PDB file of C-alpha atoms in Angstrom:
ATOM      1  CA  UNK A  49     100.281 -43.611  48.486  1.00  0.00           C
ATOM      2  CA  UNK A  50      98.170 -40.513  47.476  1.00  0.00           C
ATOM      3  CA  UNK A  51      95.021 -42.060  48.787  1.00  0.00           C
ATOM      4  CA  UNK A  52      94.287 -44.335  51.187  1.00  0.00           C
ATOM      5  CA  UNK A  53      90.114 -45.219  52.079  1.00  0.00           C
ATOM      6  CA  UNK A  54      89.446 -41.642  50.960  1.00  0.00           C
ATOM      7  CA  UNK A  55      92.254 -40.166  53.495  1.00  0.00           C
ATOM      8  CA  UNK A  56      94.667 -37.914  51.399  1.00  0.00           C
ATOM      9  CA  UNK A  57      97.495 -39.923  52.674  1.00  0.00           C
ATOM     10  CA  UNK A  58     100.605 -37.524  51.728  1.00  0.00           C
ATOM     11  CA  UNK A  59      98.771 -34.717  53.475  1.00  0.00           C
ATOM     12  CA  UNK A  60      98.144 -36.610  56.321  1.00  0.00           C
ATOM     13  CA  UNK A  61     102.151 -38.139  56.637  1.00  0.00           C
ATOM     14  CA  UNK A  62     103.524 -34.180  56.299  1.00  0.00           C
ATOM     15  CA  UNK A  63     101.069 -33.228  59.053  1.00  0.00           C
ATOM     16  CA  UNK A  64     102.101 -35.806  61.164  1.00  0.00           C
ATOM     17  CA  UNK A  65     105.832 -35.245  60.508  1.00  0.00           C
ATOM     18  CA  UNK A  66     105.287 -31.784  61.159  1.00  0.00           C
ATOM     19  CA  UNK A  67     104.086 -32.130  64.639  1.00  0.00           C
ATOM     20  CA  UNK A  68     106.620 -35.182  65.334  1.00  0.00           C
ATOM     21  CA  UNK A  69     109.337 -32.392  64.618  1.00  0.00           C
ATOM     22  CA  UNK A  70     107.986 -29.510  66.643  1.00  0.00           C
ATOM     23  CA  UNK A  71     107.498 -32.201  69.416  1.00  0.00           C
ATOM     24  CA  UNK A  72     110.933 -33.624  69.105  1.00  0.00           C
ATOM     25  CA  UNK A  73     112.003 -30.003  69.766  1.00  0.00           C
ATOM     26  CA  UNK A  74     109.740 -29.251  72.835  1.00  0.00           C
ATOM     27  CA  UNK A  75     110.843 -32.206  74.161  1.00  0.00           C
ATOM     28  CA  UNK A  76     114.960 -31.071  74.070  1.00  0.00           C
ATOM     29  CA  UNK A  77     113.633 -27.567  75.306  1.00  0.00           C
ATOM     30  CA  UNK A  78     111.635 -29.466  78.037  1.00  0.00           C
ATOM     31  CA  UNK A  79     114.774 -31.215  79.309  1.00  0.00           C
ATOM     32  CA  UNK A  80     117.312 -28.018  78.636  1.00  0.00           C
ATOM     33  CA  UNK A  81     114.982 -26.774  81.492  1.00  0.00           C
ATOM     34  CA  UNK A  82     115.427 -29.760  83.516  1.00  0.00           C
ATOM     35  CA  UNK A  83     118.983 -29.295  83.622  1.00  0.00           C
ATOM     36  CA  UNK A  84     119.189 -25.563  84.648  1.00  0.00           C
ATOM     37  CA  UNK A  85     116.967 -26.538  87.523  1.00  0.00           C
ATOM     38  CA  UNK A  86     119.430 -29.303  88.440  1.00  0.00           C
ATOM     39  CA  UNK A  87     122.404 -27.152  88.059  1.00  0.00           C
ATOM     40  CA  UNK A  88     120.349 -24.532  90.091  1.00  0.00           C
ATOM     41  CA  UNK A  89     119.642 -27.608  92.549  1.00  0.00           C
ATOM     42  CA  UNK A  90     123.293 -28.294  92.038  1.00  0.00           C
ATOM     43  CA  UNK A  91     124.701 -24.635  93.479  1.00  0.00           C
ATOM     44  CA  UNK A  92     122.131 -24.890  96.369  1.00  0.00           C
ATOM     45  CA  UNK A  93     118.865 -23.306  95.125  1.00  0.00           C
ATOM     46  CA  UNK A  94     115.664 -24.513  96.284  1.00  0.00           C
ATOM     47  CA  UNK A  95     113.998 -25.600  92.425  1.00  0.00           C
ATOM     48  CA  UNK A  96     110.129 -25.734  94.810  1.00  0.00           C
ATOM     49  CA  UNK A  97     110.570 -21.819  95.656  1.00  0.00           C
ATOM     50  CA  UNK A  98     112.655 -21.485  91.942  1.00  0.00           C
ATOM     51  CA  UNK A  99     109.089 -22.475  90.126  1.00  0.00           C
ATOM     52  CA  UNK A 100     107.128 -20.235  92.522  1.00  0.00           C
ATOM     53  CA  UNK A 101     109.363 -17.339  91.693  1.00  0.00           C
ATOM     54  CA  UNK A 102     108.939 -18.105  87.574  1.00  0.00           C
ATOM     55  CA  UNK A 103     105.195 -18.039  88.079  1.00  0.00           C
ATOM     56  CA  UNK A 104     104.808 -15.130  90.036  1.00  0.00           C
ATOM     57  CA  UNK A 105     107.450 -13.148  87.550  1.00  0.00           C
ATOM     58  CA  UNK A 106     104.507 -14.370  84.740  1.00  0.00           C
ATOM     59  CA  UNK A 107     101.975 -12.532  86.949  1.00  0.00           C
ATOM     60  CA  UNK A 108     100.797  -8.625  86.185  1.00  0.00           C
ATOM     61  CA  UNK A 109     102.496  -7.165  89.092  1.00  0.00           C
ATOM     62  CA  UNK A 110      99.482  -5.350  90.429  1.00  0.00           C
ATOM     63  CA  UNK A 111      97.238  -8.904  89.875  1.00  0.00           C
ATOM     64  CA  UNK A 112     100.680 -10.547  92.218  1.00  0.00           C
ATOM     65  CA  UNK A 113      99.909  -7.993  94.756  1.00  0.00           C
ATOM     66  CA  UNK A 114      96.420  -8.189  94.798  1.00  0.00           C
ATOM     67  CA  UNK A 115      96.620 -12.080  94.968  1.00  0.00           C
ATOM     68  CA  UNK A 116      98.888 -11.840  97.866  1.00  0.00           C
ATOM     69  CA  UNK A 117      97.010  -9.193  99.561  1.00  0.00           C
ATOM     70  CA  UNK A 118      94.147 -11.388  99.670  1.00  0.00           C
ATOM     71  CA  UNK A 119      95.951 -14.617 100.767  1.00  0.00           C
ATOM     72  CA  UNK A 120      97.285 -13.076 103.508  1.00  0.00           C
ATOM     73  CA  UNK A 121      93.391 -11.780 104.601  1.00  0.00           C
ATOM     74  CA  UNK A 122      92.458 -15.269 103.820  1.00  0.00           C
ATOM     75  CA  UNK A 123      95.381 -16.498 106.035  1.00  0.00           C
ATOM     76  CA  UNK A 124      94.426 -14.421 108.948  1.00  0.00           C
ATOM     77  CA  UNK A 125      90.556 -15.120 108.632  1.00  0.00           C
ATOM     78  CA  UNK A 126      91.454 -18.800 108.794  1.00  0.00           C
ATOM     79  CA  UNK A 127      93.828 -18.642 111.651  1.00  0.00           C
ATOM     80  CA  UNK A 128      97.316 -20.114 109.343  1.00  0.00           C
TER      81      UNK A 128
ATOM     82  CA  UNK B  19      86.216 -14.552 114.012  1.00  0.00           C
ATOM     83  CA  UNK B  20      83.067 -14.203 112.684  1.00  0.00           C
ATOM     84  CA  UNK B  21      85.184 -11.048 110.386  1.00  0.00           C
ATOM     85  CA  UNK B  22      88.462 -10.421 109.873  1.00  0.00           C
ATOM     86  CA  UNK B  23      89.692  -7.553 107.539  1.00  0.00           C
ATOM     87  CA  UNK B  24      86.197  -7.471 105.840  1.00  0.00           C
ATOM     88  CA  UNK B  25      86.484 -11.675 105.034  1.00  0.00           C
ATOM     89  CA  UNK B  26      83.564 -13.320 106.964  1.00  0.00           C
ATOM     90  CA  UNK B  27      85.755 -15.513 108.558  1.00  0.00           C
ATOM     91  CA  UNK B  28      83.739 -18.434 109.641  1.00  0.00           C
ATOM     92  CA  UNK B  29      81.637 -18.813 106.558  1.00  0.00           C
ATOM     93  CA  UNK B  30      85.068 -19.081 104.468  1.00  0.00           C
ATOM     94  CA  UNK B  31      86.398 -21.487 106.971  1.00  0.00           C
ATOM     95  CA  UNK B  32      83.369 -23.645 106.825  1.00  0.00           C
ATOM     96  CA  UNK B  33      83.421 -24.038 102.958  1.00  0.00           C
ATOM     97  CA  UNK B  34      87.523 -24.752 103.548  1.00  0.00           C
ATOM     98  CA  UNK B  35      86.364 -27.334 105.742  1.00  0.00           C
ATOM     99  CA  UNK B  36      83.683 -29.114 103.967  1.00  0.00           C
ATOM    100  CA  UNK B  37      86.236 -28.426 100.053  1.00  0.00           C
ATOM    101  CA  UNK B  38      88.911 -30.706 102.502  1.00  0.00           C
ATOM    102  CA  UNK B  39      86.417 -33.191 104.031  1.00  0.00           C
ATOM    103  CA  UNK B  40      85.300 -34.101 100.422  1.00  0.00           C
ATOM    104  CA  UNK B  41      89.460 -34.105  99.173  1.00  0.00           C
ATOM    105  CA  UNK B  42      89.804 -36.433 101.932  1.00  0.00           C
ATOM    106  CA  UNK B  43      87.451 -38.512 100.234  1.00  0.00           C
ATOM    107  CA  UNK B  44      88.154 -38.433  96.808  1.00  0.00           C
ATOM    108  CA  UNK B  45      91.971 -39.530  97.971  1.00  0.00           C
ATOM    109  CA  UNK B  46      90.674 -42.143  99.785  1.00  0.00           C
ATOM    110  CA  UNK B  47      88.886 -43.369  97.173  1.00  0.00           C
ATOM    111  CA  UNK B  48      91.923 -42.944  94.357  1.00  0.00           C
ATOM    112  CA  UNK B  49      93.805 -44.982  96.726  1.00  0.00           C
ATOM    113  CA  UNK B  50      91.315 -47.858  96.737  1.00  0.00           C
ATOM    114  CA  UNK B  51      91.063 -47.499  92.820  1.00  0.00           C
ATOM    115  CA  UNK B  52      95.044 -48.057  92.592  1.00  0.00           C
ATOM    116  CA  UNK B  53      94.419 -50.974  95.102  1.00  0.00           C
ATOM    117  CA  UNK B  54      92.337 -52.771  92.500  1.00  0.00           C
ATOM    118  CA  UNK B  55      94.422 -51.852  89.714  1.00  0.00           C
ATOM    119  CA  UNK B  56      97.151 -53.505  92.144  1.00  0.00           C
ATOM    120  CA  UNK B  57      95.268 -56.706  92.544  1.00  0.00           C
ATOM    121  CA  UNK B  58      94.613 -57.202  88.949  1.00  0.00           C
ATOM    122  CA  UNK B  59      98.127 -56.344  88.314  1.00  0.00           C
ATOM    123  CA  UNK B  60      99.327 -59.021  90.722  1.00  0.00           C
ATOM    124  CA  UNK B  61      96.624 -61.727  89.191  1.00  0.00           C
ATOM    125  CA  UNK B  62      98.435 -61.170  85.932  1.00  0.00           C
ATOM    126  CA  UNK B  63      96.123 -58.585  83.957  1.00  0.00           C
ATOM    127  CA  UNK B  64      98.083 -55.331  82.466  1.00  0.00           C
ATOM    128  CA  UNK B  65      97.048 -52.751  84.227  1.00  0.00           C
ATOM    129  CA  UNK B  66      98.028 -50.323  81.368  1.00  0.00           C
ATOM    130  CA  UNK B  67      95.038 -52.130  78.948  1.00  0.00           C
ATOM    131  CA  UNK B  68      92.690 -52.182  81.721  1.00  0.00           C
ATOM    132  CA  UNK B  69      93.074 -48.772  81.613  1.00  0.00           C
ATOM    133  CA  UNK B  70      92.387 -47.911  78.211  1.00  0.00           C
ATOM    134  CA  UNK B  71      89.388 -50.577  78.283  1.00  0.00           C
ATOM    135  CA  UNK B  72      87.375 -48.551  81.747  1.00  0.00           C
ATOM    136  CA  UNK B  73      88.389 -45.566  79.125  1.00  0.00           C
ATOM    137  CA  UNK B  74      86.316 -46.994  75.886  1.00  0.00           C
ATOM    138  CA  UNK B  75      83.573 -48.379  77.970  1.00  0.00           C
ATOM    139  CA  UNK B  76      82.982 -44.917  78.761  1.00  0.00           C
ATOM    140  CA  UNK B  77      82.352 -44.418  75.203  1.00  0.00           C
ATOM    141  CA  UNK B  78      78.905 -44.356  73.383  1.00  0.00           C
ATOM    142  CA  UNK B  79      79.420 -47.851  71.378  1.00  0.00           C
ATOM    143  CA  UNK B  80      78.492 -46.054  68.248  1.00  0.00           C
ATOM    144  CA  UNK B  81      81.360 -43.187  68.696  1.00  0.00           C
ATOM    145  CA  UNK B  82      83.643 -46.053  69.783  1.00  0.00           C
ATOM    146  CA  UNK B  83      83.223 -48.132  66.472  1.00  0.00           C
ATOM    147  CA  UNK B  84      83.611 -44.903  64.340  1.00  0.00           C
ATOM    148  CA  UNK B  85      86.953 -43.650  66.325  1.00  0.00           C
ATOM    149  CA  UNK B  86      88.467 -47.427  65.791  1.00  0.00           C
ATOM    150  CA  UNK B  87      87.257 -47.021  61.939  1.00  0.00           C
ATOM    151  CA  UNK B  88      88.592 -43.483  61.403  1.00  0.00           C
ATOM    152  CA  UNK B  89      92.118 -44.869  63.190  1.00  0.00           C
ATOM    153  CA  UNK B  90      92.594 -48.071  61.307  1.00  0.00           C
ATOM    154  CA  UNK B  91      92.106 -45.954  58.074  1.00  0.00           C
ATOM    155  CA  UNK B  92      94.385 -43.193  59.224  1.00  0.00           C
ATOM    156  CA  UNK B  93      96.955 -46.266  60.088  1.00  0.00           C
ATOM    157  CA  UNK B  94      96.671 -47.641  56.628  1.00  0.00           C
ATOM    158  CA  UNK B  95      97.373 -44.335  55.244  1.00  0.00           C
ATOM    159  CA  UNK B  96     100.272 -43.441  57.288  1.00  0.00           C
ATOM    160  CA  UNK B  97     101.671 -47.202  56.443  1.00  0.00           C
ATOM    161  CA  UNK B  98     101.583 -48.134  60.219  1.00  0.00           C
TER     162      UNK B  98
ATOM    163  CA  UNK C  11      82.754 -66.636  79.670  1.00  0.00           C
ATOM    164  CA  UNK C  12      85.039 -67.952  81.836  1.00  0.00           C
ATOM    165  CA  UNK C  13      87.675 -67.898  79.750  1.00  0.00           C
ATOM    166  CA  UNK C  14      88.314 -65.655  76.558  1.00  0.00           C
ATOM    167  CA  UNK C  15      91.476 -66.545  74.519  1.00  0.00           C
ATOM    168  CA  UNK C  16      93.639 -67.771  78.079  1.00  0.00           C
ATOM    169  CA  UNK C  17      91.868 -64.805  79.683  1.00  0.00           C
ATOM    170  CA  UNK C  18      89.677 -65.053  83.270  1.00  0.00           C
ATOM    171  CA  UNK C  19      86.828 -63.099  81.194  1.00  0.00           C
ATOM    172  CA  UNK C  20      84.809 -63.342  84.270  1.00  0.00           C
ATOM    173  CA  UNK C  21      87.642 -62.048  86.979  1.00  0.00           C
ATOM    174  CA  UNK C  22      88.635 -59.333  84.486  1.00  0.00           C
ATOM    175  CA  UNK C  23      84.955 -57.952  83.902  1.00  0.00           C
ATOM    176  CA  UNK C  24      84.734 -58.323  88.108  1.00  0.00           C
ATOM    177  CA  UNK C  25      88.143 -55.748  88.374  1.00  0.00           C
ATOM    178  CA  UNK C  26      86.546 -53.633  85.745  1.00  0.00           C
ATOM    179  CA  UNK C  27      83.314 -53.252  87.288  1.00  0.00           C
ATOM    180  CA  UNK C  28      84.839 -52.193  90.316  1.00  0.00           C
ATOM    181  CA  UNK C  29      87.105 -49.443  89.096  1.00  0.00           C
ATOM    182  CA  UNK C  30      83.963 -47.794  87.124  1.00  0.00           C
ATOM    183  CA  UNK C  31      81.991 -47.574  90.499  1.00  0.00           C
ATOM    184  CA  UNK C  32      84.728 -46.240  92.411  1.00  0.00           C
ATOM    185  CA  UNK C  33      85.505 -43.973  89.434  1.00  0.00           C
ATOM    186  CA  UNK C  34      82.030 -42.991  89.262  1.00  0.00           C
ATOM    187  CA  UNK C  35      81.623 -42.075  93.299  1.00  0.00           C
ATOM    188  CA  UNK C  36      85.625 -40.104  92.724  1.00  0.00           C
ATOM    189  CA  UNK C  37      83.645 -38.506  90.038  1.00  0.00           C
ATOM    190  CA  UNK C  38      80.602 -37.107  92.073  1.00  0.00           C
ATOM    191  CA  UNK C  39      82.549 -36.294  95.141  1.00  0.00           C
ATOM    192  CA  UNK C  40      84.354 -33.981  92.015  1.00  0.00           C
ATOM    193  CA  UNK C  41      81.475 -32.370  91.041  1.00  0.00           C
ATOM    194  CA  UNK C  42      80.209 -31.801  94.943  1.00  0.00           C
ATOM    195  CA  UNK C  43      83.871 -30.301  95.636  1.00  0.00           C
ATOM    196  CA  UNK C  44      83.428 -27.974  92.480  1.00  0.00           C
ATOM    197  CA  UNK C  45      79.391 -27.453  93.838  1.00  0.00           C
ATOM    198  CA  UNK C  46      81.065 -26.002  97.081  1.00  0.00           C
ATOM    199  CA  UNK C  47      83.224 -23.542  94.993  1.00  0.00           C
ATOM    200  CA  UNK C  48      80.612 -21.838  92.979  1.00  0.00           C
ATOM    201  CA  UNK C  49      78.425 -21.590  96.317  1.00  0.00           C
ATOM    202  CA  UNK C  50      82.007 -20.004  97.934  1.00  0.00           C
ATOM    203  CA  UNK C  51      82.290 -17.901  94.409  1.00  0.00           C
ATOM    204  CA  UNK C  52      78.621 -16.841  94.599  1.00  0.00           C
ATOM    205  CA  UNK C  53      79.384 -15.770  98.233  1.00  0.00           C
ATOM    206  CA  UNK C  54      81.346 -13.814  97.247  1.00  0.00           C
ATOM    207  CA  UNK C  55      85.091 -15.572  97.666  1.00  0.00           C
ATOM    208  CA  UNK C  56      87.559 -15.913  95.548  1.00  0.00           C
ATOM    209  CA  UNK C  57      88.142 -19.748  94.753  1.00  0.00           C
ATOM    210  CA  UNK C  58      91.851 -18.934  93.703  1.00  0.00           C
ATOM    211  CA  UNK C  59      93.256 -17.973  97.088  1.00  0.00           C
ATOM    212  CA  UNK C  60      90.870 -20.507  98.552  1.00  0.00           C
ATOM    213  CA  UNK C  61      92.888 -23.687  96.651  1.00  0.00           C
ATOM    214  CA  UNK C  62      95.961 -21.946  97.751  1.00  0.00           C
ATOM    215  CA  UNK C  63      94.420 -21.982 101.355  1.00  0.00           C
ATOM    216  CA  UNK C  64      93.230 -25.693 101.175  1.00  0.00           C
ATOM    217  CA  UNK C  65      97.250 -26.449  99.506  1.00  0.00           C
ATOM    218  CA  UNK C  66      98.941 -24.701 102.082  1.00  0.00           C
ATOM    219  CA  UNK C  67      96.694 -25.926 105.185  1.00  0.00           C
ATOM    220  CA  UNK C  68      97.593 -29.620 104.097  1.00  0.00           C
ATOM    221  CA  UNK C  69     101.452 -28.655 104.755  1.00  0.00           C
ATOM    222  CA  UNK C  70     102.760 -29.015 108.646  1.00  0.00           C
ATOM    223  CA  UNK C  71     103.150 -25.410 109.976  1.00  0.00           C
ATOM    224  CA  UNK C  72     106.744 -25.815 110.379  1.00  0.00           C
ATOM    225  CA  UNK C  73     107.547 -26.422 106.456  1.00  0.00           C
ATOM    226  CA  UNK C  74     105.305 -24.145 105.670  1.00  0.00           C
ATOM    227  CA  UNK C  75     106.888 -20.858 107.128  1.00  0.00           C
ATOM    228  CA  UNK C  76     109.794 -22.517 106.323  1.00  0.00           C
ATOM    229  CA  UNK C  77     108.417 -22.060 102.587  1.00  0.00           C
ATOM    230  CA  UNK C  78     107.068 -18.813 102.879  1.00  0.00           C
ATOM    231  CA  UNK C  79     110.596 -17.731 104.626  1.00  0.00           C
ATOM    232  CA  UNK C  80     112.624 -18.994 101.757  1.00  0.00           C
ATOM    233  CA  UNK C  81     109.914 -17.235  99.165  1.00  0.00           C
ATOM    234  CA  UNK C  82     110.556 -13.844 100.576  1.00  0.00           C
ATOM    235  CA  UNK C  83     114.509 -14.426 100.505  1.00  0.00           C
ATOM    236  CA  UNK C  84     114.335 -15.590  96.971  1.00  0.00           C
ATOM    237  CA  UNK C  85     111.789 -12.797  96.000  1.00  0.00           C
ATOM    238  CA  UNK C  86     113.808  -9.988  97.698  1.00  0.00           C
ATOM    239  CA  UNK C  87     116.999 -11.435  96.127  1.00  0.00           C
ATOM    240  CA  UNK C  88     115.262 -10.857  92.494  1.00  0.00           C
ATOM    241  CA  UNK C  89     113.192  -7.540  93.590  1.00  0.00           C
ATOM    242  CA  UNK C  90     110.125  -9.075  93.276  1.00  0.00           C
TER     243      UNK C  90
ATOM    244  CA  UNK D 294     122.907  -7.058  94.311  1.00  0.00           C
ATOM    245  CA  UNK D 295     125.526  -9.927  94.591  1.00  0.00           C
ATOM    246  CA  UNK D 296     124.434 -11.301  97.738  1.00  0.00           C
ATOM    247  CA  UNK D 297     120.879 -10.780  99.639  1.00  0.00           C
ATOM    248  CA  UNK D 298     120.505 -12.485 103.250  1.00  0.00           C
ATOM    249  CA  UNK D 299     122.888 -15.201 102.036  1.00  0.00           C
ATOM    250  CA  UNK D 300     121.223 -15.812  98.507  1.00  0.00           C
ATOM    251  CA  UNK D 301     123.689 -15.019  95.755  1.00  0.00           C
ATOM    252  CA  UNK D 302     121.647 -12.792  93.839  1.00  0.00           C
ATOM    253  CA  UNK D 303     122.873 -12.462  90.604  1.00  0.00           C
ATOM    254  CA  UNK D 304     123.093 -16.598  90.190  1.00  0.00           C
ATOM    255  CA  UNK D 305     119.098 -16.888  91.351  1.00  0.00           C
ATOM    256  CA  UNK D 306     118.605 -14.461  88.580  1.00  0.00           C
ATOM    257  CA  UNK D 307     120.937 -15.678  85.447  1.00  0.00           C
ATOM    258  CA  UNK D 308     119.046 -19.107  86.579  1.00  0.00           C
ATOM    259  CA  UNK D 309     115.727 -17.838  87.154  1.00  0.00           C
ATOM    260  CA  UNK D 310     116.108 -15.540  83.497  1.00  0.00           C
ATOM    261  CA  UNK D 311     117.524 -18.720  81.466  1.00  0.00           C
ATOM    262  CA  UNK D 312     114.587 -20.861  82.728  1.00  0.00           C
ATOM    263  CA  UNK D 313     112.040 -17.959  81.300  1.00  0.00           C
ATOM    264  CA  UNK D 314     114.272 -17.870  77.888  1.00  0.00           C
ATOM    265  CA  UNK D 315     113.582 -21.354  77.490  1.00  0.00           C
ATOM    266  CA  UNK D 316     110.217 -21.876  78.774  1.00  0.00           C
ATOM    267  CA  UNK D 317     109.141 -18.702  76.105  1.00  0.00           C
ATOM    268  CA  UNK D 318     110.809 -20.982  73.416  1.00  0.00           C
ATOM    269  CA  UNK D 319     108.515 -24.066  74.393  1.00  0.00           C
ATOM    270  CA  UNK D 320     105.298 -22.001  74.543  1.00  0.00           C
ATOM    271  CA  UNK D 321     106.257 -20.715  71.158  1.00  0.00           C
ATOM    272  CA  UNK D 322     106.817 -24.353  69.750  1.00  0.00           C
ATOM    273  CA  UNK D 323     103.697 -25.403  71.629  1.00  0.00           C
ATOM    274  CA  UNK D 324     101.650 -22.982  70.309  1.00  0.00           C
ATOM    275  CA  UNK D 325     103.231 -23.935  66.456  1.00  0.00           C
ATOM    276  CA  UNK D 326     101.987 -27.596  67.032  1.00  0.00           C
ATOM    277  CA  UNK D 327      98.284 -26.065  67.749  1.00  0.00           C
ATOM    278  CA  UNK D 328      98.800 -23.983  64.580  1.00  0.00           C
ATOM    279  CA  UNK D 329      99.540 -27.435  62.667  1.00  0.00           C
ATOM    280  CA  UNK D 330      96.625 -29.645  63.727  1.00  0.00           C
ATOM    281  CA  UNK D 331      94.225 -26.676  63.707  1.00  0.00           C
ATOM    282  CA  UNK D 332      95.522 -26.466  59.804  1.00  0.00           C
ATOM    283  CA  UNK D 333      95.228 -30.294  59.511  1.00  0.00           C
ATOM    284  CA  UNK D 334      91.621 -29.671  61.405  1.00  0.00           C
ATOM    285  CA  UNK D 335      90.878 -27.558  58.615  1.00  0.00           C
ATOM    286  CA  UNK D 336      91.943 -29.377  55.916  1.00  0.00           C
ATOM    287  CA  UNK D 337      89.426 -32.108  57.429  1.00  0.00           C
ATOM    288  CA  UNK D 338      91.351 -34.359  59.512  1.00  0.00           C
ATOM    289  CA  UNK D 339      90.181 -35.254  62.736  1.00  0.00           C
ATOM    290  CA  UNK D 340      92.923 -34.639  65.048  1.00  0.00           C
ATOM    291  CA  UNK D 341      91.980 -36.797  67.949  1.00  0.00           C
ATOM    292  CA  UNK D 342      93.037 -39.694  65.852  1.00  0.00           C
ATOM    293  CA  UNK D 343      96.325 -37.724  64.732  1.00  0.00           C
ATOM    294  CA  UNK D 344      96.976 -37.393  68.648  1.00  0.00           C
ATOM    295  CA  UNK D 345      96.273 -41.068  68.704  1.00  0.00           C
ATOM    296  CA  UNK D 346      98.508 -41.816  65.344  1.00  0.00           C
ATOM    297  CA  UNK D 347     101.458 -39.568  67.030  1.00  0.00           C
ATOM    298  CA  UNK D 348     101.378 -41.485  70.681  1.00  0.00           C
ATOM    299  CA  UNK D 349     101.640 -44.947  68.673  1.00  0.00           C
ATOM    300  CA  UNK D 350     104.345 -43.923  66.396  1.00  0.00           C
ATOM    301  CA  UNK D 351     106.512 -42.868  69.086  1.00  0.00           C
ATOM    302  CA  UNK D 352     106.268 -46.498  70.344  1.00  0.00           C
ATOM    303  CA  UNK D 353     108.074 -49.516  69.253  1.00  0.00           C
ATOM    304  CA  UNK D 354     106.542 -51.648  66.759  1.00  0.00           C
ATOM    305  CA  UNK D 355     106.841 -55.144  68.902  1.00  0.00           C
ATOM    306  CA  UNK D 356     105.266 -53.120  71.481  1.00  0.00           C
ATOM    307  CA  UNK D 357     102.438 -51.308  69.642  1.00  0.00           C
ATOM    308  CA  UNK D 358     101.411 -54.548  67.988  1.00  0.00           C
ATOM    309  CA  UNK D 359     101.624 -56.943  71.193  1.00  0.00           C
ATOM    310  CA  UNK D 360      98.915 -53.854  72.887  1.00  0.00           C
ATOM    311  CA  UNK D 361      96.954 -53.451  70.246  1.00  0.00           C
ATOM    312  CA  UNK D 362      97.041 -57.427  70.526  1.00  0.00           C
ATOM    313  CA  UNK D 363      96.452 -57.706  74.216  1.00  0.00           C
ATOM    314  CA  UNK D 364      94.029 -55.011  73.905  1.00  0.00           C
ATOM    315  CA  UNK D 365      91.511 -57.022  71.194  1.00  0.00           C
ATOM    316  CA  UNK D 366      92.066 -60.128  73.557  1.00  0.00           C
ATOM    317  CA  UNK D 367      90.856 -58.044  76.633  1.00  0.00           C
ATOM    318  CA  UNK D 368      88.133 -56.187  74.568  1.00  0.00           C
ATOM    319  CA  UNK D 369      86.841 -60.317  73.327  1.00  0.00           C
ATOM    320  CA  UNK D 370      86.902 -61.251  76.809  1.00  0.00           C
ATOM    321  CA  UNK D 371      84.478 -57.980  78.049  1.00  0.00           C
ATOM    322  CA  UNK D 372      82.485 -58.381  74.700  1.00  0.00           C
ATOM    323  CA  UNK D 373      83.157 -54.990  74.117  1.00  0.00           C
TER     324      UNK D 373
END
């Protein structure tokens, strides 16, 4: 089925497969994460404060200290 | 409070205020929207079509009728 | 059009027609929330702490500190 | 650091550094699927309709054809 209404077909199909396979494979990384937080969960970790701590560890350590710097201001200008 | 730390406090709380008077709308407003959905659901249309027909209506008519062209081809040529 | 292939056409266009105008309102009380941003922004704020202001103001006080207790642990425990 | 105020340390940490391991691993396949349509992109496909193509394949065929089905019947009864 080279061609289809103009539409390389073959090309199409591998490009397709392609992605179906990389997605198939995010998917089973997706849900290896899923269990670490549930064995996490498991041993008595908090998984809410767990996903905090991963995205401030992504964070520029001087941009997480600036950024908590200012919450606190914020905090104390808003009365929490 | 009109300053704390440098922060004008009372302008930042007023624009906190008004940013959660207007959330508090928009949620009230998603929950009537998911009351609808729930009364067509319960009158026997599927919600999940519905759905995807308030999504093409959106749609200019003439980029509507070439996206459904441009999929039933790519269908054909993937043999779906 | 009452009836479209064992479909209430008419009841169906009614549940329709509602969604889109509720849609439409959630839609502008969007754009006024973002409006009160950029006016926040041009003032000077930074719109980043204030959505972690307006999250953390819609938790009760006592989970809250219980949160930002737990945080600290967990942050200390890493050296963070 | 094995223990600090009653967190066990070390176990936040292997957690906390497995969950980073695997999340890099998904970023990298997520970025690999951009790679792929931006290729197909470029190769003139329009990859809106390969998202499209993707999300149907992954269904069953009873179900895709009994939407797309529903969907014409709901689309006749709208005159869309």
């Amino acid at each position: 089925m080279a061609d289809a209404g103009g539409i390389a077909a073959d090309r199409l199909k591998s490009f397709i497969e392609r992605i179906e396979r990389l997605e198939e494979e995010k998917a089973a990384i997706g849900s290896d994460v899923k269990e670490v937080y549930a064995e996490a969960k498991s041993s008595g970790f908090d998984t809410k404060i767990m996903r905090q701590i991963v995205r401030l560890r992504k964070m520029e350590a001087h941009d997480r200290e600036e950024q908590e710097q200012l919450l606190d201001l914020y905090k104390q200008a808003i009365g929490l």
